[in-house]
Coordinates of N, CA and C in Angstrom, one line a residue:
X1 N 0.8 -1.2 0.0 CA 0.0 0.0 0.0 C 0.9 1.2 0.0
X2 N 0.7 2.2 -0.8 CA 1.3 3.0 -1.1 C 0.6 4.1 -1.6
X3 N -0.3 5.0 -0.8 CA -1.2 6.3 -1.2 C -0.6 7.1 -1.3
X4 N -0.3 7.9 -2.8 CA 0.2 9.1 -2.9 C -1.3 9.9 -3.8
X5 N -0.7 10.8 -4.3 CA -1.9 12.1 -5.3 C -2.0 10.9 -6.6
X6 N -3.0 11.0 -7.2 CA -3.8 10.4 -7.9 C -5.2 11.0 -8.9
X7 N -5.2 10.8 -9.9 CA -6.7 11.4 -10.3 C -7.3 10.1 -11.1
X8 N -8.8 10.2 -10.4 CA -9.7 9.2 -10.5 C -10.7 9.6 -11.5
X9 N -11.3 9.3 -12.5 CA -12.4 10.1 -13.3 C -13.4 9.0 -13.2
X10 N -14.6 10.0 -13.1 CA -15.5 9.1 -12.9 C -16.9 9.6 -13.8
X11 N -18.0 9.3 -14.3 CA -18.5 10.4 -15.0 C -19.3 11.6 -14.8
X12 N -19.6 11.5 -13.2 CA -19.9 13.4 -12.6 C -18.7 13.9 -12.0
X13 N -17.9 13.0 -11.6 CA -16.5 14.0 -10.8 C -15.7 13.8 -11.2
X14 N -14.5 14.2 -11.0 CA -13.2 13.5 -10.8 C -12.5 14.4 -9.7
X15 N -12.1 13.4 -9.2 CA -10.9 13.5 -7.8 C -9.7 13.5 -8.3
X16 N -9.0 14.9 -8.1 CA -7.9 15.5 -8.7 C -6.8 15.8 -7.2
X17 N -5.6 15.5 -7.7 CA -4.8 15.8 -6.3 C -5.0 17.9 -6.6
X18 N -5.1 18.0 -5.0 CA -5.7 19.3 -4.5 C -4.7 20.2 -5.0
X19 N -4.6 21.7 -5.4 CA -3.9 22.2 -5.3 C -4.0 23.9 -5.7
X20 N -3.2 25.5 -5.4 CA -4.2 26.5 -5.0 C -4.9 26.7 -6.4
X21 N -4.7 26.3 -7.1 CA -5.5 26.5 -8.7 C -7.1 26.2 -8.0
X22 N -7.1 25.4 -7.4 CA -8.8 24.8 -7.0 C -9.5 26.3 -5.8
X23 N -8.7 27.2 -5.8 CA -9.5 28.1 -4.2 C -10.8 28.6 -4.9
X24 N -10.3 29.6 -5.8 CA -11.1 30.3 -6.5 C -12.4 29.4 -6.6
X25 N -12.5 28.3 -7.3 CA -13.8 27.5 -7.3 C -14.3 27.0 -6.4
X26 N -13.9 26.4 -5.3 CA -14.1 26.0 -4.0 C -14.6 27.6 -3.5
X27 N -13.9 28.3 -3.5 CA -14.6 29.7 -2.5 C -16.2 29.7 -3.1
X28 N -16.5 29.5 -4.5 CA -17.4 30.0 -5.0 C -18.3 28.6 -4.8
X29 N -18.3 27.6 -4.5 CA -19.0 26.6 -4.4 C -19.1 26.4 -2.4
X30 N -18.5 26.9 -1.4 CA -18.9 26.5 -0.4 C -19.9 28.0 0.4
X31 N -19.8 27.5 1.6 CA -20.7 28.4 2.4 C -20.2 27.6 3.9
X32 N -20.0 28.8 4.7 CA -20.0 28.7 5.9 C -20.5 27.3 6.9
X33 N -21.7 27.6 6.4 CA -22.8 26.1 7.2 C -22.2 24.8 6.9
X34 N -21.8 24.7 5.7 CA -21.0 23.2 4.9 C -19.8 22.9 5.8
X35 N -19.3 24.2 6.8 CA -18.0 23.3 7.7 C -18.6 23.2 9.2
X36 N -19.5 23.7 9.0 CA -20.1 23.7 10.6 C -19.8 22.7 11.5
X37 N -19.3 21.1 10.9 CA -18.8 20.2 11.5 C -17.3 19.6 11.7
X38 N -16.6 20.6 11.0 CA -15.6 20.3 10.6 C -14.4 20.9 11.6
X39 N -13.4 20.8 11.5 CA -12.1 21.0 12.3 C -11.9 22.0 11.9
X40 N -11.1 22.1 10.7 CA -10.3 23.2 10.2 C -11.6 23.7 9.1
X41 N -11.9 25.0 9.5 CA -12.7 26.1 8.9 C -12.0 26.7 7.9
X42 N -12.2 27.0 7.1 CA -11.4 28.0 6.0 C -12.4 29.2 5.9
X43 N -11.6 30.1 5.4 CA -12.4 31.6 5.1 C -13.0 31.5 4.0
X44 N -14.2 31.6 3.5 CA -14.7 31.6 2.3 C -14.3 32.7 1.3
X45 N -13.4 32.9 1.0 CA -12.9 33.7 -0.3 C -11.8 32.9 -0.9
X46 N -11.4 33.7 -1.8 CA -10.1 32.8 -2.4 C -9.0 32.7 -1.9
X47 N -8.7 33.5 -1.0 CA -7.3 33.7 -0.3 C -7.5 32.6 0.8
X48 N -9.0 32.9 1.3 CA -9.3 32.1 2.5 C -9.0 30.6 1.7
X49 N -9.2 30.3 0.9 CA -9.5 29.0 1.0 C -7.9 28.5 -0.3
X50 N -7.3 29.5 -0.2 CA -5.6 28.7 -0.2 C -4.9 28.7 0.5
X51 N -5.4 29.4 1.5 CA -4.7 29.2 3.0 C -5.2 27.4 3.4
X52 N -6.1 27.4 3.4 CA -6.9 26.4 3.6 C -5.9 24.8 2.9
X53 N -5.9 25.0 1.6 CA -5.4 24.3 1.0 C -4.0 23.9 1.1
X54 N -3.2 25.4 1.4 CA -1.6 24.9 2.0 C -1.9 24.2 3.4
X55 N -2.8 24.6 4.2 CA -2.5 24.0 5.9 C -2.9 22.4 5.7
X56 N -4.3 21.9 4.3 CA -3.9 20.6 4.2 C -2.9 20.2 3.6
X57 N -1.9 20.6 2.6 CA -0.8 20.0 2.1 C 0.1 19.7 2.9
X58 N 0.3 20.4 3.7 CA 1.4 20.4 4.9 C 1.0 19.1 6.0
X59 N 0.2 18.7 5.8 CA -0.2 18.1 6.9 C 0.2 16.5 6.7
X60 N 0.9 15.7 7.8 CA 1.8 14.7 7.0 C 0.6 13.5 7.5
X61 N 0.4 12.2 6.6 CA -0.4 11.5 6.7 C -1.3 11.6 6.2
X62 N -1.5 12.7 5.1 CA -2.8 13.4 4.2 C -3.0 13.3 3.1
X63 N -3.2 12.7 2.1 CA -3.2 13.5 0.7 C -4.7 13.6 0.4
X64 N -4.8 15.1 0.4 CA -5.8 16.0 -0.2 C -6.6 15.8 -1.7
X65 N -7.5 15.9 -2.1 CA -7.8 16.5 -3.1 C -8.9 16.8 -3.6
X66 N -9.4 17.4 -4.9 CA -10.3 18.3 -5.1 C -11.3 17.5 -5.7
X67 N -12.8 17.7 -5.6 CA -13.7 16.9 -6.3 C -13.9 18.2 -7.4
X68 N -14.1 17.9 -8.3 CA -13.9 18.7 -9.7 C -15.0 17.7 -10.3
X69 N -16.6 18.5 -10.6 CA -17.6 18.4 -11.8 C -16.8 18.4 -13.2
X70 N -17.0 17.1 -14.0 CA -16.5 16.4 -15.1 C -17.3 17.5 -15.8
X71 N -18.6 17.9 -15.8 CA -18.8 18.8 -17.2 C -18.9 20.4 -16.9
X72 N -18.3 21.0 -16.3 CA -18.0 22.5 -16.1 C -16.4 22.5 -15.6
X73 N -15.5 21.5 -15.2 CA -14.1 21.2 -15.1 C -14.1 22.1 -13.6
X74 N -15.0 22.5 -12.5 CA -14.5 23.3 -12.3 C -14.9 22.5 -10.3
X75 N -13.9 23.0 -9.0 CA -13.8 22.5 -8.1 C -15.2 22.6 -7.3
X76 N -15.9 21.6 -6.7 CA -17.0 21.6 -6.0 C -16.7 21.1 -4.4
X77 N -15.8 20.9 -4.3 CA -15.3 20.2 -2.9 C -14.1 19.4 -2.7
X78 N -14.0 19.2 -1.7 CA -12.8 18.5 -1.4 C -12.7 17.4 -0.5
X79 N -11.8 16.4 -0.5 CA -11.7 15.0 0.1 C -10.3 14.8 0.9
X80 N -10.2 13.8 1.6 CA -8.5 13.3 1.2 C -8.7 11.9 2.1
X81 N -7.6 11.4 1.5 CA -7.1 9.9 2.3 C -6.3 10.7 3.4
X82 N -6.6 9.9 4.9 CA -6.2 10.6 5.8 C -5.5 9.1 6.6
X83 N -5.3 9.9 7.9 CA -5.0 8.6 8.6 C -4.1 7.3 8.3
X84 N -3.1 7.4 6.9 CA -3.0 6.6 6.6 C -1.8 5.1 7.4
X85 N -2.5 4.5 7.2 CA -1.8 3.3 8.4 C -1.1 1.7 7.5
X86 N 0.2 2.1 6.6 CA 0.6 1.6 6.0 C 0.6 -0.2 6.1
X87 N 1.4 -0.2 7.4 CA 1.7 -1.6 8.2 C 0.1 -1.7 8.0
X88 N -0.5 -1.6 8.5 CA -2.1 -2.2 8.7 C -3.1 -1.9 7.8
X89 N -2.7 -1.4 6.7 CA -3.1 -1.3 5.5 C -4.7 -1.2 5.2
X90 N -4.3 0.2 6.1 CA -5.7 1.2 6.4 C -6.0 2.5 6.2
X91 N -6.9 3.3 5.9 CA -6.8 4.3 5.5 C -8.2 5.0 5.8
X92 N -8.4 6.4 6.1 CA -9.7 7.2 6.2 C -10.0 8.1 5.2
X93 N -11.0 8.2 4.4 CA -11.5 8.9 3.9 C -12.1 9.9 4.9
X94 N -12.0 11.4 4.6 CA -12.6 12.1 5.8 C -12.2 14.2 4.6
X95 N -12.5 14.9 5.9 CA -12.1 16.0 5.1 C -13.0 16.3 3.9
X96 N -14.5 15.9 4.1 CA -15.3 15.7 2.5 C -16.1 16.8 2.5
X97 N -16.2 17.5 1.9 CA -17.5 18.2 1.7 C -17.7 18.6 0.1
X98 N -19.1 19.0 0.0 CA -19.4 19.7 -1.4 C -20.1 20.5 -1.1
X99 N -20.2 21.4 -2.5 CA -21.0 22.2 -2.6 C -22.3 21.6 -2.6
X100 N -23.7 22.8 -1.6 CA -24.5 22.6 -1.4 C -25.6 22.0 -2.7
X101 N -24.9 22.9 -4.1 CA -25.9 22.7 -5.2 C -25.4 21.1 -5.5
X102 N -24.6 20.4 -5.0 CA -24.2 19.1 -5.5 C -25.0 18.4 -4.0
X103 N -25.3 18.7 -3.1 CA -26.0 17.3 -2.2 C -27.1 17.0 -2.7
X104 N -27.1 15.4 -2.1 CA -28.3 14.8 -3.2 C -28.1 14.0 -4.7
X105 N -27.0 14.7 -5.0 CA -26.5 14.7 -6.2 C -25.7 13.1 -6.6
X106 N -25.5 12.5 -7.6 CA -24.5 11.6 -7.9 C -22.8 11.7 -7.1
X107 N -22.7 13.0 -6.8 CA -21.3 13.5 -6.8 C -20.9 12.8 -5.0
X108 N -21.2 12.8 -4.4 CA -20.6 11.8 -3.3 C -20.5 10.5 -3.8
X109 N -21.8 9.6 -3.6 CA -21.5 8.3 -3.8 C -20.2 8.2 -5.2
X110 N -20.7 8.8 -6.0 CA -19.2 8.6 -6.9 C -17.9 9.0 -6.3
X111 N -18.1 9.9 -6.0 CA -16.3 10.2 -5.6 C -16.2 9.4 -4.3
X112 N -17.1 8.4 -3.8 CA -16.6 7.6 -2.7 C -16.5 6.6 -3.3
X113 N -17.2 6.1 -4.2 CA -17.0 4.8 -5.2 C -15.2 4.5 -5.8
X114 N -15.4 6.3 -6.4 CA -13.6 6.1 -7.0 C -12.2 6.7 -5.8
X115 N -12.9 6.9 -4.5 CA -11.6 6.5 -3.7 C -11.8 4.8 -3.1
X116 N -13.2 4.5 -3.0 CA -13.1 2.9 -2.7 C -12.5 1.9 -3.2
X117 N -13.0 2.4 -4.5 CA -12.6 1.3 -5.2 C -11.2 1.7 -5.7
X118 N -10.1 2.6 -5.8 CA -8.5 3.1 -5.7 C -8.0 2.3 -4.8
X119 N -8.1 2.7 -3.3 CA -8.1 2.3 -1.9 C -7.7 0.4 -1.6
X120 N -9.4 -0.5 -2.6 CA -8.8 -1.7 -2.1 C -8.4 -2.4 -3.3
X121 N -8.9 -1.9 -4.8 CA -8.4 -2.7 -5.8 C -7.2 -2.0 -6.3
X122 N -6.5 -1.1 -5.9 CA -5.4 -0.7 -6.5 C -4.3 -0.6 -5.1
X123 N -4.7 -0.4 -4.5 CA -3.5 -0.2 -2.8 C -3.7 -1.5 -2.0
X124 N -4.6 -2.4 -2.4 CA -4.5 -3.6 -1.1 C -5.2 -3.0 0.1
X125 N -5.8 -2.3 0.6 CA -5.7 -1.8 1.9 C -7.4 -2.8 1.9
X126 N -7.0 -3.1 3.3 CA -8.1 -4.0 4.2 C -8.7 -3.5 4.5
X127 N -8.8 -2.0 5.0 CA -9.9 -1.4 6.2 C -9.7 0.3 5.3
X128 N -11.2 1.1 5.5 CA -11.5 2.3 5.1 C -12.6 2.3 6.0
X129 N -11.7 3.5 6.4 CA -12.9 4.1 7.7 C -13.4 5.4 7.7
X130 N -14.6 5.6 7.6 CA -15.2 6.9 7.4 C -15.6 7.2 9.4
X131 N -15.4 8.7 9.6 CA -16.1 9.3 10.8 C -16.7 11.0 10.5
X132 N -17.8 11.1 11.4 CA -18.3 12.3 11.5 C -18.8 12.4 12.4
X133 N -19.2 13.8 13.1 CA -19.7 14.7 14.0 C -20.7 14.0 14.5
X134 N -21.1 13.4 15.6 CA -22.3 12.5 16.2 C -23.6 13.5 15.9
X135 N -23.2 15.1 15.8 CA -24.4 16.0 15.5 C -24.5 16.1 14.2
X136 N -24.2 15.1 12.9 CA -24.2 15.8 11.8 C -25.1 14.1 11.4
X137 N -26.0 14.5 11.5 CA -26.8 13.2 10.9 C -27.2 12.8 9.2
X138 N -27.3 14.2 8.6 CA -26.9 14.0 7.2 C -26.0 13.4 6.8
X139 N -24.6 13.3 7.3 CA -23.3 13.1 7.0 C -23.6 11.2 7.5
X140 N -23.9 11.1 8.6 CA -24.1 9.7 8.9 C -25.1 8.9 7.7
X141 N -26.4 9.6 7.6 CA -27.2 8.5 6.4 C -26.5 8.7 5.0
X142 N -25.6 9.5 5.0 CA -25.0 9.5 3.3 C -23.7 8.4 3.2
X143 N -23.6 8.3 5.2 CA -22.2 6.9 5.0 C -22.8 5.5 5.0
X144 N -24.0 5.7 6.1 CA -24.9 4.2 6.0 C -25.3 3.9 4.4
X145 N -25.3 4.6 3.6 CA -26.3 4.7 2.5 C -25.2 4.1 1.6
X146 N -24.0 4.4 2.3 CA -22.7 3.8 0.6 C -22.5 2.2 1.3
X147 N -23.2 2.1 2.3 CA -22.7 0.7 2.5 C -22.1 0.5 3.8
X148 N -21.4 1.3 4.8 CA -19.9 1.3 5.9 C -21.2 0.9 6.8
X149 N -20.1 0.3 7.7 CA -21.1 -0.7 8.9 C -20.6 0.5 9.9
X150 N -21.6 0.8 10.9 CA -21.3 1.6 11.6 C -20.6 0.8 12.8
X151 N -19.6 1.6 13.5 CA -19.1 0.6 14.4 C -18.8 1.4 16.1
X152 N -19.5 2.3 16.2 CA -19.3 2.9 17.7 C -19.0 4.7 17.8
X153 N -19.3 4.8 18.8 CA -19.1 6.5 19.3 C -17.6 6.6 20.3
X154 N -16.7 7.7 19.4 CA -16.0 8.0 20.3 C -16.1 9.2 21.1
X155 N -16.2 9.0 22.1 CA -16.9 10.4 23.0 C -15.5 11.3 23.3
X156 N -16.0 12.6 23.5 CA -15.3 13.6 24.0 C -13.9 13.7 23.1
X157 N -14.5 13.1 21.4 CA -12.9 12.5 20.8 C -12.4 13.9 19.9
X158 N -13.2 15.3 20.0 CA -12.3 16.3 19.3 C -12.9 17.2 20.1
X159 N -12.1 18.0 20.1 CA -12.6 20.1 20.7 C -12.4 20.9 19.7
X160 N -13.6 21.1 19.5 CA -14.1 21.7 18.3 C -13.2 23.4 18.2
X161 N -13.5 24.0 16.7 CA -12.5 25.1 17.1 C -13.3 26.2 17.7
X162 N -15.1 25.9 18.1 CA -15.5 26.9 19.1 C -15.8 26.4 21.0
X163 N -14.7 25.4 21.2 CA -14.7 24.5 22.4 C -15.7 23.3 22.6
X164 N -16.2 23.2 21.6 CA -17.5 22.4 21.9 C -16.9 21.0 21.8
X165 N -17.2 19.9 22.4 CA -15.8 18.6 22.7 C -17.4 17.3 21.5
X166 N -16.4 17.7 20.5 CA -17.3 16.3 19.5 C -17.0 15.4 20.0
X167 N -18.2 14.3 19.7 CA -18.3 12.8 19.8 C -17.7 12.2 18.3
X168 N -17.5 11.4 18.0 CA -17.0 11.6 16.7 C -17.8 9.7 16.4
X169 N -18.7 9.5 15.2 CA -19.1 8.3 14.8 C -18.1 7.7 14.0
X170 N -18.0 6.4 14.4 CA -17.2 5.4 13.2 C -17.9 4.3 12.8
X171 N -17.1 4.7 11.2 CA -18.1 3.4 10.2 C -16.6 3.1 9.8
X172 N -16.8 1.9 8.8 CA -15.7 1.0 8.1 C -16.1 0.5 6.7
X173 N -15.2 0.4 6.2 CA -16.2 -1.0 4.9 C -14.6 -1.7 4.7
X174 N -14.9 -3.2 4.9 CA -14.0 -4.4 5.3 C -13.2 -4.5 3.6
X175 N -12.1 -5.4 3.5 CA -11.9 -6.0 2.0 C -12.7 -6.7 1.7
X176 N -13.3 -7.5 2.8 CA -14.6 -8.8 2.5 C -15.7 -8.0 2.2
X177 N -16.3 -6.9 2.4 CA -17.8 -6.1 2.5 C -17.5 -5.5 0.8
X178 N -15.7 -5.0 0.4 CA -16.2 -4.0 -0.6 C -17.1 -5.0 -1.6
X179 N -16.7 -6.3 -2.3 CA -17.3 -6.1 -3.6 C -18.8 -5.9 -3.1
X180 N -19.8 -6.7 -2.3 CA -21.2 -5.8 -1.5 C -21.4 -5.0 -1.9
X181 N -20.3 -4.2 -1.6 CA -21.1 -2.5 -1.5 C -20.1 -1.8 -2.6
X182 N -19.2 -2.2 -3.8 CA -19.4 -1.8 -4.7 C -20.1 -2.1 -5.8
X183 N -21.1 -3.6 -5.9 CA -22.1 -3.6 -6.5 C -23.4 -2.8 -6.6
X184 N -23.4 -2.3 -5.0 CA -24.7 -1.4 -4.7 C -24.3 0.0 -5.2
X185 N -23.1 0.4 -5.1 CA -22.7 1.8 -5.6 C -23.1 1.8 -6.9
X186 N -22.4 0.7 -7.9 CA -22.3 0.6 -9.3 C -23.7 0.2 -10.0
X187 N -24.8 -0.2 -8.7 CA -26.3 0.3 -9.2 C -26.8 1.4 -9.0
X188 N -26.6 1.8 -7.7 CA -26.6 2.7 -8.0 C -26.2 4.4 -8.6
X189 N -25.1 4.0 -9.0 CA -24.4 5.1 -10.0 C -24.6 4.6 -11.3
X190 N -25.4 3.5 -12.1 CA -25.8 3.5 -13.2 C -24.6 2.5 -13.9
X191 N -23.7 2.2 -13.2 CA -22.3 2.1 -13.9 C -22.8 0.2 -14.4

C-alpha cells in the first residue's frame, strides 16, 4: 500500500490531487454552514480557501484532493485519504465536503466509489474508515447509504474550534464487505 496524489475520473467528478488553482472555485462553491462540522474552517474567499489548502498540504499522513464536476471542469469540494496506516493497511477517507448545489446529487457516492474502489483494488488496503460529527446526521445516512457498517461512538474524541468537545461516529467498509457495496454503488451510479 502506497497512497500518494492520484486522479480518478469518474463520470460526474473527478478526484484530482488538490492544489491553489482549486481556491477560486471552491470559495465560489462553499458556504459557511458546509463546515459547521468540521475542524479546520477556512475563510470563504479565495485567499481564504488557499490558505486552507496549503494547511492541508502540509499536513503529514494526508493526501488532499479536489472533487472537480467532469462537465463545467470546475472545483466543488474536497476529500482526502487521511490517517494513513501503512503496516495495517488502512486508511480514512474524511475532510469531505461539497458544494451545497451538489448534495443529493451523484457527486458523493461517486467520488466515494472512485476513492473505494483506488483504496482496495489498487492499494491492497483492508480497512477504510469513514467518521463524523455524532451532531451531523446528514453526513451519517449518506455513510450508511454507501454501504460502511457503523461501528461505535467516540466520546469527548475532538474540541471543536468553538470549544464544543465532538463525539465523533465510526463506520468502516471491510476488504470482504467491498465487492457488496461496490455492487450497490455501481447500481446505483448507473455504472
Amino acid at each position: 500500500m502506497n497512497i500518494q496524489p492520484v486522479t480518478l475520473e469518474g463520470r460526474t467528478v473527478r478526484i484530482e490531487p488538490l492544489d491553489r488553482r482549486h481556491a477560486a472555485d471552491m470559495a465560489e462553491a462553499a458556504d459557511d454552514d458546509i463546515f459547521k462540522y468540521h475542524v479546520l474552517l477556512p475563510e470563504i474567499s479565495t485567499a481564504g480557501f488557499e490558505r486552507y489548502i496549503e494547511t492541508l498540504l502540509s499536513r503529514p499522513n494526508m493526501v488532499p484532493f479536489a472533487q472537480v464536476l467532469v462537465a463545467t471542469g470546475k472545483a466543488i469540494g474536497g476529500t482526502t485519504y487521511m490517517d494513513i496506516q501503512t503496516a495495517n493497511r488502512g486508511v480514512e477517507i474524511g475532510t469531505t465536503w461539497i458544494g451545497r448545489a451538489y448534495h443529493g446529487t451523484l457527486v458523493n457516492p461517486e467520488a466515494k466509489y472512485l476513492l473505494l474502489r483506488h483504496a482496495f483494488e489498487d492499494q491492497g488496503t483492508i480497512r477504510v474508515q469513514l467518521k463524523t460529527d455524532g451532531r451531523n446526521l446528514q453526513s451519517q445516512r449518506a455513510i450508511e447509504k454507501l454501504g460502511a457498517v457503523r461501528e461505535g461512538v467516540l466520546r469527548n474524541h475532538v474540541v471543536m474550534p468553538d470549544g464544543f468537545l465532538r463525539a465523533s461516529v465510526m463506520y468502516s467498509i471491510t476488504h470482504e464487505e467491498w465487492p457488496a457495496v461496490k455492487a450497490r454503488l455501481e447500481e446505483r451510479l448507473g455504472y
